[in-house]
Short mmCIF file of C-alpha atoms in Angstrom, two decimals:
data_model
loop_
_atom_site.label_atom_id
_atom_site.label_comp_id
_atom_site.label_asym_id
_atom_site.label_seq_id
_atom_site.Cartn_x
_atom_site.Cartn_y
_atom_site.Cartn_z
CA UNK A 48 53.82 28.41 -59.20
CA UNK A 49 51.54 31.32 -58.25
CA UNK A 50 47.82 31.10 -58.99
CA UNK A 51 45.76 34.23 -59.41
CA UNK A 52 42.01 34.57 -59.12
CA UNK A 53 40.47 34.65 -62.60
CA UNK A 54 39.16 38.19 -63.13
CA UNK A 55 37.06 37.19 -66.15
CA UNK A 56 35.19 34.66 -64.05
CA UNK A 57 34.40 37.30 -61.43
CA UNK A 58 33.32 39.80 -64.11
CA UNK A 59 31.09 37.20 -65.80
CA UNK A 60 29.31 36.40 -62.53
CA UNK A 61 28.81 40.05 -61.65
CA UNK A 62 27.67 40.88 -65.20
CA UNK A 63 24.99 38.19 -64.81
CA UNK A 64 23.79 40.07 -61.71
CA UNK A 65 23.57 43.33 -63.68
CA UNK A 66 21.71 41.67 -66.57
CA UNK A 67 19.30 40.11 -64.08
CA UNK A 68 18.73 43.56 -62.55
CA UNK A 69 18.06 45.13 -65.95
CA UNK A 70 15.61 42.36 -66.79
CA UNK A 71 13.74 42.76 -63.49
CA UNK A 72 13.38 46.53 -63.76
CA UNK A 73 11.90 46.37 -67.26
CA UNK A 74 8.49 45.90 -65.64
CA UNK A 75 8.76 49.14 -63.67
CA UNK A 76 6.77 51.46 -65.79
CA UNK A 77 7.38 54.97 -66.87
CA UNK A 78 4.83 57.15 -68.64
CA UNK A 79 6.08 55.60 -71.86
CA UNK A 80 4.67 52.12 -72.06
CA UNK A 81 6.91 49.32 -73.31
CA UNK A 82 5.55 45.96 -74.44
CA UNK A 83 8.42 44.32 -72.53
CA UNK A 84 6.25 44.86 -69.46
CA UNK A 85 4.08 41.91 -70.47
CA UNK A 86 5.80 40.17 -73.39
CA UNK A 87 7.67 37.70 -71.17
CA UNK A 88 4.68 36.93 -68.96
CA UNK A 89 4.29 33.15 -68.74
CA UNK A 90 0.88 31.66 -69.48
CA UNK A 91 0.01 28.08 -68.56
CA UNK A 92 -1.73 26.57 -71.57
CA UNK A 93 -1.36 23.50 -73.77
CA UNK A 94 0.10 21.68 -70.75
CA UNK A 95 3.13 23.96 -70.30
CA UNK A 96 4.18 27.54 -69.61
CA UNK A 97 4.57 29.69 -72.72
CA UNK A 98 5.54 33.37 -72.90
CA UNK A 99 2.79 35.73 -74.00
CA UNK A 100 4.85 36.94 -76.96
CA UNK A 101 4.77 33.38 -78.36
CA UNK A 102 0.98 33.21 -78.01
CA UNK A 103 0.05 36.58 -79.44
CA UNK A 104 0.92 39.71 -81.29
CA UNK A 105 1.43 42.52 -78.79
CA UNK A 106 0.83 46.00 -80.14
CA UNK A 107 1.37 49.38 -78.54
CA UNK A 108 -1.83 51.19 -79.59
CA UNK A 109 -0.88 54.53 -78.11
CA UNK A 110 1.07 55.82 -75.17
CA UNK A 111 -1.40 54.33 -72.67
CA UNK A 112 -2.78 51.17 -74.29
CA UNK A 113 -1.42 47.76 -75.21
CA UNK A 114 -3.46 45.47 -77.47
CA UNK A 115 -2.93 41.71 -77.31
CA UNK A 116 -4.12 39.81 -80.39
CA UNK A 117 -4.07 36.12 -79.54
CA UNK A 118 -3.25 33.58 -82.23
CA UNK A 119 -5.71 31.16 -80.57
CA UNK A 120 -8.84 32.96 -79.35
CA UNK A 121 -9.79 29.94 -77.19
CA UNK A 122 -7.12 30.79 -74.61
CA UNK A 123 -8.31 34.36 -74.04
CA UNK A 124 -9.62 33.68 -70.51
CA UNK A 125 -6.44 31.83 -69.54
CA UNK A 126 -4.32 34.77 -70.72
CA UNK A 127 -6.52 37.29 -68.90
CA UNK A 128 -6.27 35.24 -65.71
CA UNK A 129 -2.47 35.05 -66.04
CA UNK A 130 -2.29 38.83 -66.44
CA UNK A 131 -4.52 39.36 -63.40
CA UNK A 132 -2.50 36.94 -61.26
CA UNK A 133 0.84 38.46 -62.25
CA UNK A 134 2.47 40.97 -59.91
CA UNK A 135 2.09 43.67 -62.54
CA UNK A 136 -1.20 45.11 -61.21
CA UNK A 137 -2.77 45.18 -64.67
CA UNK A 138 -6.44 45.01 -65.56
CA UNK A 139 -7.05 43.27 -68.92
CA UNK A 140 -10.29 44.14 -70.75
CA UNK A 141 -12.06 42.30 -73.60
CA UNK A 142 -12.27 44.15 -76.87
CA UNK A 143 -13.79 41.91 -79.56
CA UNK A 144 -11.17 39.20 -80.15
CA UNK A 145 -8.37 41.12 -78.46
CA UNK A 146 -7.35 41.95 -74.92
CA UNK A 147 -6.70 45.59 -74.07
CA UNK A 148 -4.61 46.81 -71.17
CA UNK A 149 -4.94 50.48 -70.31
CA UNK A 150 -2.16 52.22 -68.41
CA UNK A 151 -3.36 55.46 -66.82
CA UNK A 152 -0.83 58.26 -66.58
CA UNK A 153 1.32 58.08 -63.47
CA UNK A 154 0.68 60.51 -60.65
CA UNK A 155 3.40 61.69 -58.28
CA UNK A 156 2.47 59.24 -55.51
CA UNK A 157 2.58 56.25 -57.87
CA UNK A 158 5.95 57.38 -59.27
CA UNK A 159 7.43 57.54 -55.76
CA UNK A 160 6.04 54.08 -54.99
CA UNK A 161 7.63 52.67 -58.15
CA UNK A 162 10.98 54.26 -57.25
CA UNK A 163 10.79 52.64 -53.77
CA UNK A 164 10.30 49.22 -55.38
CA UNK A 165 13.12 49.96 -57.79
CA UNK A 166 15.38 50.83 -54.84
CA UNK A 167 14.55 47.46 -53.23
CA UNK A 168 15.60 45.68 -56.43
CA UNK A 169 18.84 47.68 -56.46
CA UNK A 170 19.63 46.55 -52.92
CA UNK A 171 18.97 42.90 -53.86
CA UNK A 172 21.35 43.16 -56.81
CA UNK A 173 24.03 44.79 -54.67
CA UNK A 174 23.71 41.87 -52.25
CA UNK A 175 24.10 39.44 -55.16
CA UNK A 176 27.24 41.22 -56.33
CA UNK A 177 28.67 41.18 -52.80
CA UNK A 178 27.88 37.47 -52.53
CA UNK A 179 29.94 36.87 -55.68
CA UNK A 180 32.76 38.85 -54.05
CA UNK A 181 32.45 36.72 -50.91
CA UNK A 182 32.72 33.47 -52.89
CA UNK A 183 35.88 34.61 -54.66
CA UNK A 184 37.40 35.94 -51.44
CA UNK A 185 36.85 32.51 -49.86
CA UNK A 186 38.47 30.90 -52.92
CA UNK A 187 41.40 33.29 -52.51
CA UNK A 188 41.81 32.33 -48.85
CA UNK A 189 41.74 28.63 -49.81
CA UNK A 190 44.53 29.20 -52.33
CA UNK A 191 46.65 30.69 -49.55
CA UNK A 192 45.89 27.80 -47.19
CA UNK A 193 46.87 25.30 -49.90
CA UNK A 194 50.05 27.35 -50.35
CA UNK A 195 49.29 27.92 -54.03
CA UNK A 196 49.79 31.65 -53.47
CA UNK A 197 51.77 33.75 -51.04
CA UNK A 198 50.51 36.57 -48.79
CA UNK A 199 51.37 39.29 -51.32
CA UNK A 200 49.39 37.59 -54.10
CA UNK A 201 46.50 37.07 -51.70
CA UNK A 202 46.40 40.80 -50.96
CA UNK A 203 46.63 41.63 -54.66
CA UNK A 204 43.74 39.23 -55.39
CA UNK A 205 41.62 40.80 -52.64
CA UNK A 206 42.26 44.24 -54.07
CA UNK A 207 41.36 43.11 -57.62
CA UNK A 208 38.18 41.45 -56.38
CA UNK A 209 37.21 44.60 -54.49
CA UNK A 210 37.95 46.84 -57.49
CA UNK A 211 35.74 44.68 -59.73
CA UNK A 212 33.02 44.67 -57.07
CA UNK A 213 33.15 48.47 -56.80
CA UNK A 214 32.86 48.77 -60.58
CA UNK A 215 29.74 46.57 -60.74
CA UNK A 216 28.11 48.23 -57.73
CA UNK A 217 28.60 51.56 -59.50
CA UNK A 218 27.18 50.06 -62.72
CA UNK A 219 24.07 48.94 -60.78
CA UNK A 220 23.75 52.43 -59.27
CA UNK A 221 23.97 54.05 -62.71
CA UNK A 222 21.32 51.70 -64.07
CA UNK A 223 19.10 52.60 -61.10
CA UNK A 224 19.64 56.34 -61.61
CA UNK A 225 18.79 56.08 -65.30
CA UNK A 226 15.56 54.16 -64.65
CA UNK A 227 14.63 56.46 -61.74
CA UNK A 228 15.04 59.45 -64.02
CA UNK A 229 12.74 57.81 -66.61
CA UNK A 230 10.10 57.23 -63.96
CA UNK A 231 10.21 60.65 -62.31
CA UNK A 232 10.72 62.85 -65.36
CA UNK A 233 8.43 61.24 -67.94
#
């Protein structure tokens, strides 16, 4: 009986890497502000961590301002502190009962800096995808050692794993190019 490496399993693991990449790069801003930048920010209050979108109504006032209307005004300072301590480099400001975050337009230097950080995230995701490949290549080698597959099947499995890896690396590159374009053109 010949056993083949499960392609769906490989694809699922690599797709998780791509989804993780897309989630991480949401915070990289373009000139068009998206509330996703802060909506998933975790705030420690009521004895646990809660996402900001569950504690408030987040409104895009205009192209450069986000307004956070808290459901409980007593946690305003905790939310402001969480925003300040996040790695988002945001400066929350009091405005009556709300918190305002102003996003100045991006200059060329800031855009290039954001693209550098984006490139670092791309490299991390490529490493993750290659690590998935490595795990399945090891599994393939074990199948050969256990004599569950022959040499020809092993080679075919390696080729399939590499083809899937190439596809997901290209998918990560295309996601990067799309986001880079948003940052540099907007």
